[in-house]
Coordinates of C-alpha atoms in Angstrom, one line a residue:
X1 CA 49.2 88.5 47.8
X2 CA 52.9 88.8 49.1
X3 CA 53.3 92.6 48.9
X4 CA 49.6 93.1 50.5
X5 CA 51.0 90.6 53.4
X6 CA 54.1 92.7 53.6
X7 CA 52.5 95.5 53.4
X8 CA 50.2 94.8 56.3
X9 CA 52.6 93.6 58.6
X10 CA 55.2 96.7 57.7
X11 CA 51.9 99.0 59.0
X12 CA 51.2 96.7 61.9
X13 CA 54.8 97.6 63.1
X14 CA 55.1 101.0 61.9
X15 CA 51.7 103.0 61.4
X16 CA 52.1 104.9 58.1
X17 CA 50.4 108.4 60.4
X18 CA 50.0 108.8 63.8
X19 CA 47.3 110.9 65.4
X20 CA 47.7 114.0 67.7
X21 CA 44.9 114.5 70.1
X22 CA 45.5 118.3 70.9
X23 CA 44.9 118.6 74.9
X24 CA 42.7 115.5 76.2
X25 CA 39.4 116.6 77.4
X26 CA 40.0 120.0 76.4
X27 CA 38.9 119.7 72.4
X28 CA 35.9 122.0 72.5
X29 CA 38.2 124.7 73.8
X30 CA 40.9 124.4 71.7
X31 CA 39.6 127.9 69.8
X32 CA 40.3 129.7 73.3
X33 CA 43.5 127.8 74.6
X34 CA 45.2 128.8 70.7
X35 CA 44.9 132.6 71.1
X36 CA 47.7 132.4 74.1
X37 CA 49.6 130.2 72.2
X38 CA 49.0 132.0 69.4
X39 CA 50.2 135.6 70.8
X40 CA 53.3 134.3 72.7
X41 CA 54.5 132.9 68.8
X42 CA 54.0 135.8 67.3
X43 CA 55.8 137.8 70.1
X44 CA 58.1 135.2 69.7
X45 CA 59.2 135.3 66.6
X46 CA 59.2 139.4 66.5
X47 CA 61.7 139.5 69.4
X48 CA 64.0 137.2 68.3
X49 CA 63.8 138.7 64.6
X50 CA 64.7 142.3 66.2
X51 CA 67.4 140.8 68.1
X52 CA 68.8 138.9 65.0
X53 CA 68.3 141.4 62.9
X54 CA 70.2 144.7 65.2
X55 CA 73.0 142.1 66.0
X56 CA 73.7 141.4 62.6
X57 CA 73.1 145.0 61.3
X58 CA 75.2 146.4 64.0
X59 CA 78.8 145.9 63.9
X60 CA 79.6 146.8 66.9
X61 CA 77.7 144.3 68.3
X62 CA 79.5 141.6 66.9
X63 CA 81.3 140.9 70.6
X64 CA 80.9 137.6 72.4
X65 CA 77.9 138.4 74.4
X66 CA 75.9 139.3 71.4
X67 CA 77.3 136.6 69.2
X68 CA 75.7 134.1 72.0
X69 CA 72.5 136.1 71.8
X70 CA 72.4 135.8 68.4
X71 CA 72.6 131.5 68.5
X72 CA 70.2 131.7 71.6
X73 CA 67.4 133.7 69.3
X74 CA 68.3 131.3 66.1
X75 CA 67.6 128.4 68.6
X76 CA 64.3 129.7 70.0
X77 CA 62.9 130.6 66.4
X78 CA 63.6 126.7 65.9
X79 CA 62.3 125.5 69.1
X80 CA 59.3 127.2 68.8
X81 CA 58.4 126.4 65.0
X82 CA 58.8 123.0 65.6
X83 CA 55.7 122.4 67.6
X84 CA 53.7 125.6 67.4
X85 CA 52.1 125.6 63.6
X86 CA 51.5 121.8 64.0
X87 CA 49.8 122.6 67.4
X88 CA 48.0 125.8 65.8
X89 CA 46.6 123.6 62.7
X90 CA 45.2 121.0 65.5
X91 CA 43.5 123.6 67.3
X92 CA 41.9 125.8 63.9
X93 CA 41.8 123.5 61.3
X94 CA 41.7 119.6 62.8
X95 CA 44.7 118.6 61.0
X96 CA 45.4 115.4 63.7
X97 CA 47.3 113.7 60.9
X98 CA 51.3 113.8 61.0
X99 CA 53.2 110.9 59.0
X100 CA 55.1 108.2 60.4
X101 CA 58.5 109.9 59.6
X102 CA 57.1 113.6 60.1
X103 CA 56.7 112.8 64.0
X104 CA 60.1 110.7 63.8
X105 CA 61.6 114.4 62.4
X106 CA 59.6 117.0 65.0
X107 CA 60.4 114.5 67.5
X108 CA 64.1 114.7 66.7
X109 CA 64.2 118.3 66.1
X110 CA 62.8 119.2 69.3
X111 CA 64.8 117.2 71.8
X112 CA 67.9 118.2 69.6
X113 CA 67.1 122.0 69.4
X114 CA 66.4 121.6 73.8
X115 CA 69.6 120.3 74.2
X116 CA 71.2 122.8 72.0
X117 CA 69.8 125.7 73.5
X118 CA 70.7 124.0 77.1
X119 CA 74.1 124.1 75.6
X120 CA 73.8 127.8 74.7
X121 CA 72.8 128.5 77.8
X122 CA 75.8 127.1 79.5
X123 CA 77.8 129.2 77.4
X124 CA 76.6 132.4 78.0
X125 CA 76.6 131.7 81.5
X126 CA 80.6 130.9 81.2
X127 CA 80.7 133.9 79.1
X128 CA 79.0 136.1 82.1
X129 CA 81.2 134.0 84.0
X130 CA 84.4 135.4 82.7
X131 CA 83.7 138.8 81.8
X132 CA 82.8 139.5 85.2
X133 CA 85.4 137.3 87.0
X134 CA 88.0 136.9 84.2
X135 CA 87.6 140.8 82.6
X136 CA 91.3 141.4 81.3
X137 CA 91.3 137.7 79.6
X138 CA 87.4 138.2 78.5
X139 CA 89.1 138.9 74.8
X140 CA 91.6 136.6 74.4
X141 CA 89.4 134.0 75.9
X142 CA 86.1 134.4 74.2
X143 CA 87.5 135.4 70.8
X144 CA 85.5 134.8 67.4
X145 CA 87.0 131.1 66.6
X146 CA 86.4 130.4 70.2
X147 CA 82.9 131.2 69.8
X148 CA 82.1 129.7 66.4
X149 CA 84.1 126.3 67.4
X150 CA 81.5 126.6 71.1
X151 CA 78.4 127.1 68.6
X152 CA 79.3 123.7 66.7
X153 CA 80.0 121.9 69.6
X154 CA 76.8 122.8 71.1
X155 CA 74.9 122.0 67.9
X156 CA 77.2 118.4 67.2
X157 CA 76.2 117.5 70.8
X158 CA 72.5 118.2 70.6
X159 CA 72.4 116.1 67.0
X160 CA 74.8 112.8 68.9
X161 CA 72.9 112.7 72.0
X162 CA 69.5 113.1 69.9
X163 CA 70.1 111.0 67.2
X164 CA 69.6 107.5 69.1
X165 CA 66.1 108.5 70.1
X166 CA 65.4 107.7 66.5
X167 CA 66.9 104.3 66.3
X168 CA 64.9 103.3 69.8
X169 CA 61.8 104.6 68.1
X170 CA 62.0 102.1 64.8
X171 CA 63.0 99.3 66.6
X172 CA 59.6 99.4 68.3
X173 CA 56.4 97.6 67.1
X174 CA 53.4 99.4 67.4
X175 CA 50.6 96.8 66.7
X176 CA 48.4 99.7 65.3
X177 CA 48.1 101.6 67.8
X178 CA 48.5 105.9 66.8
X179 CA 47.1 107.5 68.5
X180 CA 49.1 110.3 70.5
X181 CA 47.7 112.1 73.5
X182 CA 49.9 115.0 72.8
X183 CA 50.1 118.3 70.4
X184 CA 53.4 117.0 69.1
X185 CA 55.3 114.3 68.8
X186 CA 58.3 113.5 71.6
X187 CA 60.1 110.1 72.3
X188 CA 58.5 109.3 75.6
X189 CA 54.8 109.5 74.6
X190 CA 55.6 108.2 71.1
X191 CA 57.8 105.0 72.9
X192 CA 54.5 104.6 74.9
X193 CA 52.3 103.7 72.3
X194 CA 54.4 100.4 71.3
X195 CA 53.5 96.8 72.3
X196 CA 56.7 95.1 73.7
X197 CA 59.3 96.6 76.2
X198 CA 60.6 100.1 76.2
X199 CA 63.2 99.8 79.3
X200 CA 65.6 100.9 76.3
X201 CA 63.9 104.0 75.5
X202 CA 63.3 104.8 79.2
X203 CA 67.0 104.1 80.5
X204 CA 68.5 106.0 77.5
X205 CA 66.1 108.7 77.7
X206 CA 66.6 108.9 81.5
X207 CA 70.2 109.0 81.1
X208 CA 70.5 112.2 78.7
X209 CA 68.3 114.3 80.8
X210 CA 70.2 113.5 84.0
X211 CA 73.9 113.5 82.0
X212 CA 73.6 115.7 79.5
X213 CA 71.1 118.3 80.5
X214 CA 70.9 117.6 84.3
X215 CA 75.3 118.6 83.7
X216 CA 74.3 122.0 82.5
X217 CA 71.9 122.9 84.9
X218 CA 74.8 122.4 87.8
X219 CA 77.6 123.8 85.4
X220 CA 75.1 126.7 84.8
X221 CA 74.6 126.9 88.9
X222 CA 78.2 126.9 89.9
X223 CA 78.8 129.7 87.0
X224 CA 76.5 131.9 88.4
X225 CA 77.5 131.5 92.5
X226 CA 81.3 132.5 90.9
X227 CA 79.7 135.5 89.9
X228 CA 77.1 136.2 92.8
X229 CA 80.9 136.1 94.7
X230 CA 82.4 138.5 92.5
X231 CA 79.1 140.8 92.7
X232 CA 79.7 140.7 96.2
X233 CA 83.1 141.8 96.2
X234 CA 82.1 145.2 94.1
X235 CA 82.7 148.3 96.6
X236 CA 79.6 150.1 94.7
X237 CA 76.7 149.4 96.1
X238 CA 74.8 150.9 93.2
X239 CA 76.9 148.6 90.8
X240 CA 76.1 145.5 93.1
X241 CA 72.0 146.2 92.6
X242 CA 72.6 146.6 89.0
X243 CA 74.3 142.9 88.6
X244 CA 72.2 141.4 91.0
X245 CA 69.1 142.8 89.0
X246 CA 70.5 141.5 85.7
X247 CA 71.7 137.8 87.5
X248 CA 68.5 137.0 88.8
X249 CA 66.0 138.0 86.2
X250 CA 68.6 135.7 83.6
X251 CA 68.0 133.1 86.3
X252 CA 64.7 133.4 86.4
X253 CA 64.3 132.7 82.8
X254 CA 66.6 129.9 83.3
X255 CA 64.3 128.0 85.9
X256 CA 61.5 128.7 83.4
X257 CA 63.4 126.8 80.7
X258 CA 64.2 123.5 82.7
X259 CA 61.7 123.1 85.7
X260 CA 58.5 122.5 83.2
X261 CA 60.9 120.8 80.6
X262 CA 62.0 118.4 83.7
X263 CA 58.6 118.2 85.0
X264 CA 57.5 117.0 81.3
X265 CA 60.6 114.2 81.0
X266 CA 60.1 112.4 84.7
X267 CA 56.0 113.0 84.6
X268 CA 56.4 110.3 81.2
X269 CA 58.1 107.7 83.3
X270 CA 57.0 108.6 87.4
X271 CA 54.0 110.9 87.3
X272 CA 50.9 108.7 86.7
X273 CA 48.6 111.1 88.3
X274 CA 49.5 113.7 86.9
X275 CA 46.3 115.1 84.4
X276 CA 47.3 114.9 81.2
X277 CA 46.1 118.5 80.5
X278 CA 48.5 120.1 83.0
X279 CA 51.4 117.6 81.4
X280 CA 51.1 119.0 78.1
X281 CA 50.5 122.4 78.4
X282 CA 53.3 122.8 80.4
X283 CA 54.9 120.0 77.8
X284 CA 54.2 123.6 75.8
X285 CA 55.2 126.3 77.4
X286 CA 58.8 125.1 77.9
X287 CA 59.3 125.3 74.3
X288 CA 57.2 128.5 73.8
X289 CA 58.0 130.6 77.1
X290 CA 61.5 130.8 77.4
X291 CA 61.4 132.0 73.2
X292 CA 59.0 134.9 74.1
X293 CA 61.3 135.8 77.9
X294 CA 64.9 135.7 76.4
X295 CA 64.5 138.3 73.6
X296 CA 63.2 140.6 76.9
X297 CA 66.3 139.1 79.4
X298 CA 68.6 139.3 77.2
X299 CA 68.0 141.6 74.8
X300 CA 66.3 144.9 75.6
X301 CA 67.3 144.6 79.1
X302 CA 70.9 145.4 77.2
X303 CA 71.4 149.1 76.6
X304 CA 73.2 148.9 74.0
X305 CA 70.5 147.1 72.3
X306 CA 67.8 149.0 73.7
X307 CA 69.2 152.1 72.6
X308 CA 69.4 150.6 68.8
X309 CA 65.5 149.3 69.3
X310 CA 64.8 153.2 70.4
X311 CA 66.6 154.4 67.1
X312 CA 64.9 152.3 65.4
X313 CA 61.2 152.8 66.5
X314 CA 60.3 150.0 67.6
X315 CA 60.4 150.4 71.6
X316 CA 58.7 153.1 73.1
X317 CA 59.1 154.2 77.2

């Protein structure tokens, strides 16, 4: 009689599963609204794959731009494989059900793999930054231990700031309620369900996104006016086309990455008439977007690398 009592009131404040909706309103067209989803995964995971998979074949390659390449493809496979199967089994199959600790763990793995790859970002901005500003100390300041230490302090900084999320999360009663208007599982919309007072969850959560990430987006900013000066300073005309070409589409991936992942954080705690359906599919495409763009960006608009994609078949005029 003890255990069932305990029992009960452990699953009153923790539900053992939540439930994932899909897109509100939308279920009879979930079919439809997968095959986008579905395509951009797949393209996904083949660009980044190529771009892995040259960079590491490729010894010549193995230079500072490419190394940062290479982490910003590892973190978009992540990013996007946290949330897309889950989202794809919802949509074909109508498997709703994630445990307790499964959306505690796709929770935790998406907001630390976003602020990783913010990191990343921010890095390969500082590395445009001084190959294009800095060129004769581009070797001695980016060299490999440089670059491996910068990779595991943008990694250690995703998992610190990340981490508490969890501990806000437990602490919260739910009273039964699990049911998640979402495809996946992040803190806000998880924090919502609860029966008592998430200021915590909010404040905290309010104060990573302007801090940590809300930081990179103006370190990010300020590395690319730096260069837009240097650009301008080029007597080549020709040469001044060619940077401002390769500048603006990188940031206009850039804006793709944080505007809808901004719009999804303050829509949670401001945007109460926002529809729900335009809050999560954009909640979406910020992880899914970005994955499919930066192989393109980064990658084969790189000559060298577009030359070793030509080699090897796989592009074609």
């Amino acid at each position: 009689m003890m255990l069932t009592a305990s029992l009960s009131n452990s699953t009153a404040f923790h539900p053992s599963t939540f439930i994932l909706l899909g897109i509100p309103g939308m279920q009879d067209h979930h079919i439809w609204i997968s095959i986008p989803f579905c395509s951009m995964y797949i393209l996904a995971l083949a660009g980044n794959g190529t771009i892995l998979f040259i960079i590491m074949t490729d010894k010549a390659l193995h230079e500072p731009m490419y190394l940062f390449l290479c982490l910003l493809s590892i973190t978009d496979l992540v990013l996007c494989s946290t949330t897309l199967p889950k989202m794809l089994a919802i949509f074909w199959l109508d498997a709703h059900t994630i445990s307790f600790h499964g959306c505690l763990t796709q929770m935790f793995f998406v907001h630390a793999v976003f602020a990783t790859e913010s990191a990343i970002l921010l890095a390969m901005a500082f590395d445009r930054y001084v190959a294009i500003c800095r060129p004769l100390h581009y070797i001695s300041i980016l060299n490999a231990t440089v670059i491996g230490k910068i990779g595991a302090a943008c990694v250690a900084r995703g998992l610190l700031f990340v981490f508490p999320f969890i501990i806000l999360i437990k602490r919260l009663p739910f009273c039964g309620r699990h049911i998640l208007a979402h495809t996946y599982c992040e803190h806000m919309g998880i924090a919502k369900l609860a029966c008592t007072s998430i200021k915590p969850n909010t404040v905290y959560g309010l104060t990573v996104a302007l801090s940590v990430t809300g930081m990179d987006v103006v370190l990010i900013a300020a590395s690319y006016v730096l260069i837009l000066r240097a650009v301008l300073c080029l007597p080549s005309q020709d040469a001044q086309l060619r940077a401002f070409s390769t500048c603006g589409a990188h940031v206009c991936v850039i804006l793709l990455f944080y505007i809808p992942a901004f719009f999804s954080f303050f829509t949670h705690r401001f945007g109460r008439h926002v529809p729900p359906q335009a809050h999560i599919i954009l909640a979406n495409l910020y992880l899914l977007v970005p994955p499919v763009l930066n192989p393109l960006v980064y990658g084969i608009n790189t000559k060298q690398i577009r030359t070793r994609i030509l080699g090897l078949g796989l592009w074609r005029r």
